[in-house]
mmCIF file of C-alpha atoms in Angstrom:
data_model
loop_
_atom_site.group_PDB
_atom_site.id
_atom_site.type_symbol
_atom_site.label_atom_id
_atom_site.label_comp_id
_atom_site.label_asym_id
_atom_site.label_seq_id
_atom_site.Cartn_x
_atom_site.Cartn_y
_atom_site.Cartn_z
ATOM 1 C CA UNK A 1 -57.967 144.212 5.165
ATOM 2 C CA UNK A 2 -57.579 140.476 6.706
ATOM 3 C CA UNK A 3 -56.033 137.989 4.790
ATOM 4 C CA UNK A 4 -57.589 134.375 5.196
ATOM 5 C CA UNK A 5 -54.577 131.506 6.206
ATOM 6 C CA UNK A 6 -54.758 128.950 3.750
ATOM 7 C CA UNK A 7 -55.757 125.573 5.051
ATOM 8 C CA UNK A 8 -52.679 122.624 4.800
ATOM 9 C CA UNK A 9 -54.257 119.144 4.302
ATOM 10 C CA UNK A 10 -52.191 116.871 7.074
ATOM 11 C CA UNK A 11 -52.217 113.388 8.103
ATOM 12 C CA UNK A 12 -50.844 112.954 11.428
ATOM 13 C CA UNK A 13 -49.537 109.631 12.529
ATOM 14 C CA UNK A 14 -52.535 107.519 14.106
ATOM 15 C CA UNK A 15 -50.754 105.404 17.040
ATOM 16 C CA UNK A 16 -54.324 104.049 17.881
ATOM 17 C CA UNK A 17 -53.974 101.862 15.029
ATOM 18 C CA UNK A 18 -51.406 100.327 16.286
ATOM 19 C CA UNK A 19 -51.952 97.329 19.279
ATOM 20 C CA UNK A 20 -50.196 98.434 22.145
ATOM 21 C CA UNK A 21 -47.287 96.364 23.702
ATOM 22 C CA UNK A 22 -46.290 95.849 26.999
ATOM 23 C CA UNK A 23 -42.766 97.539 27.727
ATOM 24 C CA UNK A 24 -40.750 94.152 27.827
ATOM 25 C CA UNK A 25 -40.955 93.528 24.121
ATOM 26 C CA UNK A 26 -39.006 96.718 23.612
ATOM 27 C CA UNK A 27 -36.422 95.003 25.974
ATOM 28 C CA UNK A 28 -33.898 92.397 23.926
ATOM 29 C CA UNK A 29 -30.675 91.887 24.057
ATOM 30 C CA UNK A 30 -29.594 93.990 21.328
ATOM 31 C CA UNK A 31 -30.477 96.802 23.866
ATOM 32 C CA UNK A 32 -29.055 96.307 26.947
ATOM 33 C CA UNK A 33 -25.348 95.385 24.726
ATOM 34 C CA UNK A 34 -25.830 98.922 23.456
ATOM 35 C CA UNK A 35 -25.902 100.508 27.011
ATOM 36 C CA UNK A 36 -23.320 97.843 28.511
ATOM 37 C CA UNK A 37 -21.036 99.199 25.531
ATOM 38 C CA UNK A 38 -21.520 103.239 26.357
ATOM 39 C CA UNK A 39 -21.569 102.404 30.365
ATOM 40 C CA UNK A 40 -19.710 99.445 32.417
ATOM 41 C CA UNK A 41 -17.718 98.177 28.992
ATOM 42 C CA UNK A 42 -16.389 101.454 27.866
ATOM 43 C CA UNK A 43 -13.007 102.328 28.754
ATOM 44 C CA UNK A 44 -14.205 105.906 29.774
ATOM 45 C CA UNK A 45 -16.827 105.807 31.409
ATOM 46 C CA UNK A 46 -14.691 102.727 33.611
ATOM 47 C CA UNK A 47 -12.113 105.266 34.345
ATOM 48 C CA UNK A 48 -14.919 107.695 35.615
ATOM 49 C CA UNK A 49 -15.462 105.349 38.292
ATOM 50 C CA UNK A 50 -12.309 105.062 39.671
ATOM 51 C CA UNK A 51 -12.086 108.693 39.766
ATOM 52 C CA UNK A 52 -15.236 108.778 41.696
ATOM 53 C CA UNK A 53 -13.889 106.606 44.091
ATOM 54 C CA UNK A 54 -10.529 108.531 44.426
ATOM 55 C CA UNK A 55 -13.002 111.547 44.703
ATOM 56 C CA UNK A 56 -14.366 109.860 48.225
ATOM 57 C CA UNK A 57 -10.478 109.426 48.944
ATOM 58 C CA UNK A 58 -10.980 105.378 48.445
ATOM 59 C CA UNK A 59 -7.271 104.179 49.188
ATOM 60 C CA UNK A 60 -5.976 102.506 46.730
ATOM 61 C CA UNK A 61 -5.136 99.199 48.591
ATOM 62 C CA UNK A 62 -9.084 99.102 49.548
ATOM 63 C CA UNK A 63 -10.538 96.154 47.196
ATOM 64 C CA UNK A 64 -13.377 98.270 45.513
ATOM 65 C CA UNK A 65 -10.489 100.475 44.454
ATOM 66 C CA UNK A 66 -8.099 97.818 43.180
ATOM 67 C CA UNK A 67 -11.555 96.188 41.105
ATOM 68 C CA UNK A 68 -12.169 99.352 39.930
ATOM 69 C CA UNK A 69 -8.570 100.124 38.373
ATOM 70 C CA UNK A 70 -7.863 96.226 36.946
ATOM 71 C CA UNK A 71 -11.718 96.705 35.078
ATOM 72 C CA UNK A 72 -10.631 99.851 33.783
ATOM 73 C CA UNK A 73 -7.155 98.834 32.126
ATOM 74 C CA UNK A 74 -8.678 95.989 31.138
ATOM 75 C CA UNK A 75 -11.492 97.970 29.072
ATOM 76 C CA UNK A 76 -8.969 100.078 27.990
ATOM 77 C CA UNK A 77 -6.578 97.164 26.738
ATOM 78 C CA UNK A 78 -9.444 96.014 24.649
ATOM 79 C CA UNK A 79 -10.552 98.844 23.450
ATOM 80 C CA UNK A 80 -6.619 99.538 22.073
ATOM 81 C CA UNK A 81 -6.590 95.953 20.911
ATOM 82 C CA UNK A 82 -9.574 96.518 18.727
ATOM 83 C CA UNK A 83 -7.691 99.855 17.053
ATOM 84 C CA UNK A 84 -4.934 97.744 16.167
ATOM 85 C CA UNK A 85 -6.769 94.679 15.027
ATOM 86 C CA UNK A 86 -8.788 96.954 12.427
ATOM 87 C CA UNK A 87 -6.080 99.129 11.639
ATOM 88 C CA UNK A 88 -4.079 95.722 10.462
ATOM 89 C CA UNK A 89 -6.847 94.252 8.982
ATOM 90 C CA UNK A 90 -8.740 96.946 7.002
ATOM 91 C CA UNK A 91 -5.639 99.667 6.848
ATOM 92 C CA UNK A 92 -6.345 103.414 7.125
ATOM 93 C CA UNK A 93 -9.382 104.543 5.787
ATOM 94 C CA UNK A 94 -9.825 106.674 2.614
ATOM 95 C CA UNK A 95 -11.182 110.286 2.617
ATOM 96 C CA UNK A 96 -15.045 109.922 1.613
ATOM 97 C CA UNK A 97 -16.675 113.626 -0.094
ATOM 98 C CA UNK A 98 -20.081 112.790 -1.245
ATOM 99 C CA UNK A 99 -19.955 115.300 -4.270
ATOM 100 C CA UNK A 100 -17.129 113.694 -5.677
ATOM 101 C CA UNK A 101 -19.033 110.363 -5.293
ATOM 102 C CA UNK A 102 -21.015 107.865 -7.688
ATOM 103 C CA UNK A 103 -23.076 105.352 -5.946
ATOM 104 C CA UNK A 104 -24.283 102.459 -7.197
ATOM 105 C CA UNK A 105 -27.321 100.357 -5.933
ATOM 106 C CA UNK A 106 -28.152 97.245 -6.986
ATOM 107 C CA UNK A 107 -31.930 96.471 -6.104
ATOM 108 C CA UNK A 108 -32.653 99.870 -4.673
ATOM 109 C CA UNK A 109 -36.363 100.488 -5.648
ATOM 110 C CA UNK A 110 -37.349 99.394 -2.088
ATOM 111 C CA UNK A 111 -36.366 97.882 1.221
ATOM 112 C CA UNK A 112 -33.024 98.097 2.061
ATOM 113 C CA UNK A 113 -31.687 98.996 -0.688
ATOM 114 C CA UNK A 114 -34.162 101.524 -1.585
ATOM 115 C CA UNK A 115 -33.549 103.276 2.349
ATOM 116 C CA UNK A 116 -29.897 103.743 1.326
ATOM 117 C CA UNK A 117 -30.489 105.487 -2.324
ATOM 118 C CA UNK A 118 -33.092 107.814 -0.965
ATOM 119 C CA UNK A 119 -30.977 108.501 2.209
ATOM 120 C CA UNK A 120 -28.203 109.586 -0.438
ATOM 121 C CA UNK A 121 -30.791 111.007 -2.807
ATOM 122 C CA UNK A 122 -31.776 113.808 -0.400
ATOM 123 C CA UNK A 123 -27.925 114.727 0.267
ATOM 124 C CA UNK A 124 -27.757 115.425 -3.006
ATOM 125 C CA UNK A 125 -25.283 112.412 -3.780
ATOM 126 C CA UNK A 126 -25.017 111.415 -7.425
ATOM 127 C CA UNK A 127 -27.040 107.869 -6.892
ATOM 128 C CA UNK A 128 -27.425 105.539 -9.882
ATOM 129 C CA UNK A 129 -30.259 102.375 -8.945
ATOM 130 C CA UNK A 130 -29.818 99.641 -10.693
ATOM 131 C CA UNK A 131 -33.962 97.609 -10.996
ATOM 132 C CA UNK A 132 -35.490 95.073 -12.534
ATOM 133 C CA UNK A 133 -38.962 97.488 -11.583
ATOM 134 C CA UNK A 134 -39.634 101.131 -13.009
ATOM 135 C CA UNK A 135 -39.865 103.862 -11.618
ATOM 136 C CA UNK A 136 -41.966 107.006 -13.155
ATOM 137 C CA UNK A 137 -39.701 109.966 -13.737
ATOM 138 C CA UNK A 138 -41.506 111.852 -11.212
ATOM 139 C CA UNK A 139 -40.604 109.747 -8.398
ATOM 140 C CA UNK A 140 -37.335 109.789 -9.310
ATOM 141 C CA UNK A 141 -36.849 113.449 -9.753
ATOM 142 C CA UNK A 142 -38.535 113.638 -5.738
ATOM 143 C CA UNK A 143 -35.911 111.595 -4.270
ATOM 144 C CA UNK A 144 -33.052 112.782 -6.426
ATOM 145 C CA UNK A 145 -31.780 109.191 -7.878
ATOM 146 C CA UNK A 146 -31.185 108.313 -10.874
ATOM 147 C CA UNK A 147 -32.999 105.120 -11.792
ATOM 148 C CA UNK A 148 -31.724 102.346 -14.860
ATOM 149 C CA UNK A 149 -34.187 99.756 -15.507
ATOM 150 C CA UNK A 150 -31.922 96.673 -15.719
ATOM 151 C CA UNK A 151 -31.674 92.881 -14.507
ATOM 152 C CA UNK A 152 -28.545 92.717 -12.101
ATOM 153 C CA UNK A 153 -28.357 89.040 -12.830
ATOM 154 C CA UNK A 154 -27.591 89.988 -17.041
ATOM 155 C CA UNK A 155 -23.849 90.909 -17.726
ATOM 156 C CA UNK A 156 -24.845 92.441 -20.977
ATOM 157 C CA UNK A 157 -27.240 95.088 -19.507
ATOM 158 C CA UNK A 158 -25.209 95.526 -16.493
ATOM 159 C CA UNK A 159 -22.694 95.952 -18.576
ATOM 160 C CA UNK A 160 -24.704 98.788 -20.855
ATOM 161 C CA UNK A 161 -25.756 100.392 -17.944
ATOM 162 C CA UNK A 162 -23.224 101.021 -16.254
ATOM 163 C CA UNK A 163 -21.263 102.943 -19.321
ATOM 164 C CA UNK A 164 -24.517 105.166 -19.130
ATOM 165 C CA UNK A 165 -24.287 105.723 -15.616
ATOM 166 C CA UNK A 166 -20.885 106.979 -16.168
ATOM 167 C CA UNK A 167 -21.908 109.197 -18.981
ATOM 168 C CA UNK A 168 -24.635 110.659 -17.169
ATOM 169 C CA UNK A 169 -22.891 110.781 -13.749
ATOM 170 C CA UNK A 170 -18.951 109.904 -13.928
ATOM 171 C CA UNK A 171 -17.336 107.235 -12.695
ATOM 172 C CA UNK A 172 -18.980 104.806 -9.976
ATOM 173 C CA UNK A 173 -16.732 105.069 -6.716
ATOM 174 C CA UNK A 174 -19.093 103.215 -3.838
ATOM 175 C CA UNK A 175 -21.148 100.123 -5.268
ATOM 176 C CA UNK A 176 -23.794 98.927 -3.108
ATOM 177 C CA UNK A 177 -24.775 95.052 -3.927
ATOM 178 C CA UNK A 178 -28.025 94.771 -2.688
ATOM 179 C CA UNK A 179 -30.299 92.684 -4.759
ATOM 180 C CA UNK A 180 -32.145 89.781 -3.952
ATOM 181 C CA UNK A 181 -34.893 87.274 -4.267
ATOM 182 C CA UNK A 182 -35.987 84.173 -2.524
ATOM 183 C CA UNK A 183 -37.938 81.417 -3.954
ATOM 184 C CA UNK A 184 -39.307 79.522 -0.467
ATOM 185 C CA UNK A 185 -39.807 75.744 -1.624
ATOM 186 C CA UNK A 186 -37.880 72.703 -0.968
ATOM 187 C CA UNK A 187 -34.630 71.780 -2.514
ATOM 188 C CA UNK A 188 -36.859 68.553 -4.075
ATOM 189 C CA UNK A 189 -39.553 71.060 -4.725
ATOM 190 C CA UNK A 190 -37.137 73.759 -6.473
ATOM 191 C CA UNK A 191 -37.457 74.173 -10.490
ATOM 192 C CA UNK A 192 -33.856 74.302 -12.053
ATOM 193 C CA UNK A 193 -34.815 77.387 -13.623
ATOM 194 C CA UNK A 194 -36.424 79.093 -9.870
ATOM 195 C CA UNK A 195 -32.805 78.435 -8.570
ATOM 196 C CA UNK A 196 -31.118 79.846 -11.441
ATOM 197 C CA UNK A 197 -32.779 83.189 -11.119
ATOM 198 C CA UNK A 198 -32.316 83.217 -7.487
ATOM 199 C CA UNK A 199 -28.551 82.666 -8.034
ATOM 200 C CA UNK A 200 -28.788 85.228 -10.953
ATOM 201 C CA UNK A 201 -29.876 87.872 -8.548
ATOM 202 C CA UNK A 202 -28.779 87.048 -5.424
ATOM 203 C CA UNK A 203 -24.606 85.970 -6.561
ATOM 204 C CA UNK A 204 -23.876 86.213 -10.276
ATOM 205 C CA UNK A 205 -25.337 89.825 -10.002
ATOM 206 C CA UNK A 206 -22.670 90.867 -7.673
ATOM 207 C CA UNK A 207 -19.755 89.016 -10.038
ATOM 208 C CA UNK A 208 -21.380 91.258 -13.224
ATOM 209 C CA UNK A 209 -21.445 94.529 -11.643
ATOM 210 C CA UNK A 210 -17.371 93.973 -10.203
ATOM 211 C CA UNK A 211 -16.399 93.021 -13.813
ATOM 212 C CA UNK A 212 -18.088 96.613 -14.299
ATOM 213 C CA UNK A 213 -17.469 98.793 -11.843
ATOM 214 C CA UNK A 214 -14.205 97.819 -10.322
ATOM 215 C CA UNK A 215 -11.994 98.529 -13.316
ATOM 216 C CA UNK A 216 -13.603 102.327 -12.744
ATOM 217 C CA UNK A 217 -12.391 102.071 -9.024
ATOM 218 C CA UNK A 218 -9.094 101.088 -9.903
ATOM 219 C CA UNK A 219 -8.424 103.583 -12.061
ATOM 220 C CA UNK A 220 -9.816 105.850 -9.959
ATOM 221 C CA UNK A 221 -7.473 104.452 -7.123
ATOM 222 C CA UNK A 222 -10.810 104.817 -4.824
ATOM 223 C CA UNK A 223 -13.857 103.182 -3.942
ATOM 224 C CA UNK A 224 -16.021 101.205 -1.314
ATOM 225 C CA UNK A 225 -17.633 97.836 -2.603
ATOM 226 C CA UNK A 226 -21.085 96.669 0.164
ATOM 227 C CA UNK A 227 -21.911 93.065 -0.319
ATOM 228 C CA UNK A 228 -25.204 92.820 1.218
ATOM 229 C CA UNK A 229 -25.216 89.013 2.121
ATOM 230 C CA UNK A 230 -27.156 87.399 5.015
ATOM 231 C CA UNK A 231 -26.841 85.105 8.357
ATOM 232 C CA UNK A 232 -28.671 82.617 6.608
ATOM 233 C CA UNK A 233 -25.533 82.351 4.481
ATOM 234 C CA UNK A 234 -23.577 80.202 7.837
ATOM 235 C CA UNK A 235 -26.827 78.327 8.908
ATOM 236 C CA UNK A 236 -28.793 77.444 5.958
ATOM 237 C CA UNK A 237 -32.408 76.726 6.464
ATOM 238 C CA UNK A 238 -35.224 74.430 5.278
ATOM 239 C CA UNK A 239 -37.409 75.772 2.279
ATOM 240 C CA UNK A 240 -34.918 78.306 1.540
ATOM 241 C CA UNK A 241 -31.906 76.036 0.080
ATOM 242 C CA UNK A 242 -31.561 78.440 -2.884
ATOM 243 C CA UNK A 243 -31.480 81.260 -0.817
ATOM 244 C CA UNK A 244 -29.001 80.046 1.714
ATOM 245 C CA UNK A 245 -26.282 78.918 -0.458
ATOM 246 C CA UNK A 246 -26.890 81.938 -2.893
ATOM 247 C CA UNK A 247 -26.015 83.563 0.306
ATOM 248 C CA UNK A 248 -22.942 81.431 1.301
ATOM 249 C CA UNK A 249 -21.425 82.110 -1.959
ATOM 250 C CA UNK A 250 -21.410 85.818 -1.400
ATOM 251 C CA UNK A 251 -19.091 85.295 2.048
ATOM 252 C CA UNK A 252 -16.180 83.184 0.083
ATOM 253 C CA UNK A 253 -16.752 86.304 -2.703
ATOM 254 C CA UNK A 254 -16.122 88.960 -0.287
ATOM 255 C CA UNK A 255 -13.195 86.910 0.783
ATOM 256 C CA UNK A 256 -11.661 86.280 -2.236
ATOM 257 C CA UNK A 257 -12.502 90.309 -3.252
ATOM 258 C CA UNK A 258 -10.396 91.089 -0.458
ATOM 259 C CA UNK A 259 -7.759 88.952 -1.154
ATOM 260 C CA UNK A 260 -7.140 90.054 -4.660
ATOM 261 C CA UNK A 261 -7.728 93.657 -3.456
ATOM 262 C CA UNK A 262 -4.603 93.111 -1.275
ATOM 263 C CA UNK A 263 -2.329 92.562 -4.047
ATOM 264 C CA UNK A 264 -3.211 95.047 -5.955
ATOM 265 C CA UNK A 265 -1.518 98.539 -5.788
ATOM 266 C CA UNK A 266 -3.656 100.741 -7.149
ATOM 267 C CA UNK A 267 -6.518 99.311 -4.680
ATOM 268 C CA UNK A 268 -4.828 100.592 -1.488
ATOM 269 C CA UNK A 269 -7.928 102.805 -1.024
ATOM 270 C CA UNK A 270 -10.651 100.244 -2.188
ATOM 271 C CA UNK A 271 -12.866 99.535 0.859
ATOM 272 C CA UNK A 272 -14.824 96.494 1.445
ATOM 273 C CA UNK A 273 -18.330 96.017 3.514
ATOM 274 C CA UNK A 274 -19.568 92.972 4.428
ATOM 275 C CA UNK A 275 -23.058 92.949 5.445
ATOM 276 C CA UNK A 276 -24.653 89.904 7.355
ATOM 277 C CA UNK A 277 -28.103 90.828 8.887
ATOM 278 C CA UNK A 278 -30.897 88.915 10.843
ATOM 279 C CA UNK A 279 -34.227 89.372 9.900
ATOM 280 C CA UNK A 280 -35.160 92.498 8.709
ATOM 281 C CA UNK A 281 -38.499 93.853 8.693
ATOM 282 C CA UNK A 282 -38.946 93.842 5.338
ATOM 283 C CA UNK A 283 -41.238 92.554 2.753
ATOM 284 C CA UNK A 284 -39.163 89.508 1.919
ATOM 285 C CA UNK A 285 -39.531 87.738 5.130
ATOM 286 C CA UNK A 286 -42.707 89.834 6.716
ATOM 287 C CA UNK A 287 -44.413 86.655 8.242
ATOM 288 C CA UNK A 288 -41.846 84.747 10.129
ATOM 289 C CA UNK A 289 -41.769 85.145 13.377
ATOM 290 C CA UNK A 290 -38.522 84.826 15.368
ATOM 291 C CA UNK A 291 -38.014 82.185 18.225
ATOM 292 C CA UNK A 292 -37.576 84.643 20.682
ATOM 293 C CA UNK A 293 -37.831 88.688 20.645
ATOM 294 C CA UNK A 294 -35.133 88.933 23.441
ATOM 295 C CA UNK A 295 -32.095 86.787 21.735
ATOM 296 C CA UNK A 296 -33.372 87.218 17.885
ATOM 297 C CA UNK A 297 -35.496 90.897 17.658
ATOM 298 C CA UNK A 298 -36.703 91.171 14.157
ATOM 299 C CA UNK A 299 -34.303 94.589 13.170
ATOM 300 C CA UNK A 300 -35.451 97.749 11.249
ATOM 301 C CA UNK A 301 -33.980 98.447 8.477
ATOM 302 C CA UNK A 302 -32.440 101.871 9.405
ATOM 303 C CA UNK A 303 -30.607 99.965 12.050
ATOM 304 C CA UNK A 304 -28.591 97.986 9.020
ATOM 305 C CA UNK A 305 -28.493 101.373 6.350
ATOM 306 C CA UNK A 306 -27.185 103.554 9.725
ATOM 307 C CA UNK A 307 -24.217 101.116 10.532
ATOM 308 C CA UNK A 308 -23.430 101.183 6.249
ATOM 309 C CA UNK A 309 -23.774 105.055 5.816
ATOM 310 C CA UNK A 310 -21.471 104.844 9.106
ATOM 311 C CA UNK A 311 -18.529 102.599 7.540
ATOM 312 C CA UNK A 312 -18.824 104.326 4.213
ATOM 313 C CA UNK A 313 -18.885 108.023 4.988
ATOM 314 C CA UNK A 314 -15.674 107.047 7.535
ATOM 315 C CA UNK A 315 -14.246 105.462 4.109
ATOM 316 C CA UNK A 316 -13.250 102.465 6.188
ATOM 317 C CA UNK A 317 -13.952 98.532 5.443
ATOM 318 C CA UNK A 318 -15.437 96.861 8.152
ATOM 319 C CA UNK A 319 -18.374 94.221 8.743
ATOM 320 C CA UNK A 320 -21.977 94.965 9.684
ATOM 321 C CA UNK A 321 -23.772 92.190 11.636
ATOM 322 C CA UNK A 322 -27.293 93.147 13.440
ATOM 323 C CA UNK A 323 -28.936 91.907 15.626
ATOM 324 C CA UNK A 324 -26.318 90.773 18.071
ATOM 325 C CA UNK A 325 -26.498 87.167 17.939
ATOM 326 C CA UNK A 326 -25.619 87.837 13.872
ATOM 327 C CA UNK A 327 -21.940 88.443 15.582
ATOM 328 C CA UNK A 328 -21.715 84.625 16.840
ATOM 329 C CA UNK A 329 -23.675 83.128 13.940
ATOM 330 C CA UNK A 330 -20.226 82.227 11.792
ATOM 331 C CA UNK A 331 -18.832 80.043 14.946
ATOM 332 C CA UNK A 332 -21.704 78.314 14.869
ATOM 333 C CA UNK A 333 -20.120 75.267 12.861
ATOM 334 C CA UNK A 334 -17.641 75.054 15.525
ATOM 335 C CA UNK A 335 -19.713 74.437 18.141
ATOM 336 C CA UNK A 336 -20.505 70.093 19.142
ATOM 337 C CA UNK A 337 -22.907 68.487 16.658
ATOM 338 C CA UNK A 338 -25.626 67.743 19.084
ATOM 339 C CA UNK A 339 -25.350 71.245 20.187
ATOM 340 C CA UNK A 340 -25.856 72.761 16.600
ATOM 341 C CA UNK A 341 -28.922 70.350 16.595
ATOM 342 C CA UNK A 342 -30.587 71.645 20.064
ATOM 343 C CA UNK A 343 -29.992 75.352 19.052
ATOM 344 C CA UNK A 344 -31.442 74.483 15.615
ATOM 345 C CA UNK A 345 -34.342 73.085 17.222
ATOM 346 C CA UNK A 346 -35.348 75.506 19.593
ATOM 347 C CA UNK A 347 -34.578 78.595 17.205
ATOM 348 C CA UNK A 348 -36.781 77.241 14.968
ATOM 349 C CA UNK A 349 -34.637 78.415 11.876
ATOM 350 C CA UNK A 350 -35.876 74.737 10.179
ATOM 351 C CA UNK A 351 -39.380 75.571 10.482
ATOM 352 C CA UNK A 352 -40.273 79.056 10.795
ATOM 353 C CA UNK A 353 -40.832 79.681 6.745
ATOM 354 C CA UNK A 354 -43.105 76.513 7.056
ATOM 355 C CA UNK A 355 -45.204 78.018 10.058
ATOM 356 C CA UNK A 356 -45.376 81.649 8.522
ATOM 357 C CA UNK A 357 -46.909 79.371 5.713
ATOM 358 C CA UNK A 358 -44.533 80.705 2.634
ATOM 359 C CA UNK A 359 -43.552 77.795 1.257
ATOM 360 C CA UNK A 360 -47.502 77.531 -0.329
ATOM 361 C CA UNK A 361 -46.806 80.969 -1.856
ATOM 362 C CA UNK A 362 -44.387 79.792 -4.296
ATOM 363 C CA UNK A 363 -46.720 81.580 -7.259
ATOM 364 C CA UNK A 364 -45.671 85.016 -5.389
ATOM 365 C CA UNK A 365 -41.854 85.734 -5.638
ATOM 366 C CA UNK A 366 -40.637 87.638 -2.653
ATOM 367 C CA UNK A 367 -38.732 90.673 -3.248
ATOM 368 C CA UNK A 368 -36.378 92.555 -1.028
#
């Protein structure tokens, strides 16, 4: 007697939908750092080659040989320095067991935010998303979060919410501050109550959900706090003057959080992210166009959420800046005025929101 195989309904990826792109636009910056970093700058891998070179029984007075060795101490002297500096700096990190774990996202319906609770969500991590939107039961039940319809930029119902999510869940021990909004219009064009929500959402969010969450850390004598802030935050830009300084505010915050962190005892093993991206490829800004694909790649999302899940699961504070140039982007005030002014000009930061033609769409609020 044959049985008949039932038939499974699939829909493969279609790459023919997608234009195809010559092999240089894969090639950036970002890219050839990340070998540099696992080849010629890593201490290892410089120590290899002076044991190749002993392996050909190079003397050691030959020059290649003495290059060789002085490259090699001097990778490994900076990669020592760098254990030190982050061992003074952020102290020893704090052991990290996801089932004993509530995390809290702010804004995670979608985007970034949304990647990290879902991420969590299917390793069974007790995840609590904090969202203006709604989501149906259903969908929450398939990627395992718990969702709590509330606006971040409230006190009250952050305030309400959070005693439920520790009623339903326990205490919150990692708090992810990811929401945000942009209103793209001129500071002369900006409504006093469009920048009010933006700093509602974007800053006065993150001060309500430390006024509730923290006090649960402390006594808890654990916890990781993310501030999801932006690069935007040290350059500014035109048509987004909300945004920007919304942004700014949350780099003195994570400051000052640190600070008062310090001198508290019970928040020896309180970590602290700071999170400073480029341009994502998210909805928010989907149709600005970077200066330059090599020095300023638009980055995926997964990039930012794999160097977060990194710092957090190590239970270690840190700073996460992608793409690379988002490393250099805080010396920027340091450099000669009529150097800022060329490098403003030909990044195009002043009018790239302008020429992706957002500042019209000032009906349509843009939504991380």
């Amino acid at each position: 007697m044959s049985t008949k195989v039932p038939e499974v309904p699939a829909q493969l990826p279609r790459s023919f939908d997608r234009p195809d792109e010559p092999w240089y636009r894969y090639l950036n910056i970002d890219l050839i750092f990340y070998v540099l970093s696992y080849t010629l700058f890593h201490p290892w891998t410089s120590w290899i080659l002076v044991l190749c070179l002993r392996a050909q029984y190079t003397p050691y007075e030959n020059i290649e040989m003495r290059i060789a060795m002085a490259w090699a101490m001097l990778m490994s002297a900076i990669g020592i320095f760098g254990i030190f500096s982050e061992r003074i700096a952020f102290g020893q990190p704090r052991e990290v067991d996801l089932s004993e774990e509530v995390i809290v996202v702010t804004g995670g319906v979608d985007g970034l935010g949304g990647l990290l609770a879902e991420t969590y969500g299917m390793r069974h991590a007790n995840v609590a998303v904090l969202d203006a939107k709604k989501i149906s039961e259903d969908e929450a039940e398939a990627k395992g979060v718990v969702y709590y319809e509330c606006d971040v930029g409230d006190a009250a119902q952050v305030e309400d919410a959070v005693k439920q999510i520790v009623e339903d869940l326990g205490a919150p021990t990692i708090l992810i501050n990811n929401a945000g909004i942009v209103h793209p219009k001129s500071i002369i064009d900006s409504t006093a109550e469009e920048v009010e929500r933006v700093f509602r959402t974007n800053t006065f969010s993150h001060f309500n959900t430390l006024r509730a969450v923290l006090p649960h850390m402390l006594r808890e004598q654990r916890g990781t706090i993310v501030t999801v802030s932006s690069a935007l935050g040290h350059l500014g830009a035109a048509n987004l003057s909300s945004y920007a300084a919304s942004k700014a505010a949350l780099h003195a915050l994570h400051r000052t959080l640190c600070a008062e962190l310090a001198q508290n005892p019970k928040a020896r093993d309180i970590k602290t992210i700071l999170v400073s991206p480029g341009q994502m490829s998210t909805t928010m800004f989907a149709k600005v166009k970077t200066p330059s694909n090599f020095f300023a790649p638009v980055i995926a999302p997964t990039e930012v959420a794999k160097e977060i899940l990194r710092l957090i699961e190590k239970g270690q504070s840190g700073e996460v800046t992608a793409p690379f140039y988002t490393s250099w982007v805080s010396a920027f005030g340091v450099l000669p005025h009529g150097v800022q002014a060329l490098l403003r000009k030909w990044s195009g930061v002043d009018t790239a929101i302008a020429s992706a033609g957002l500042v019209k769409e000032t009906a349509n609020e843009k939504s991380r």
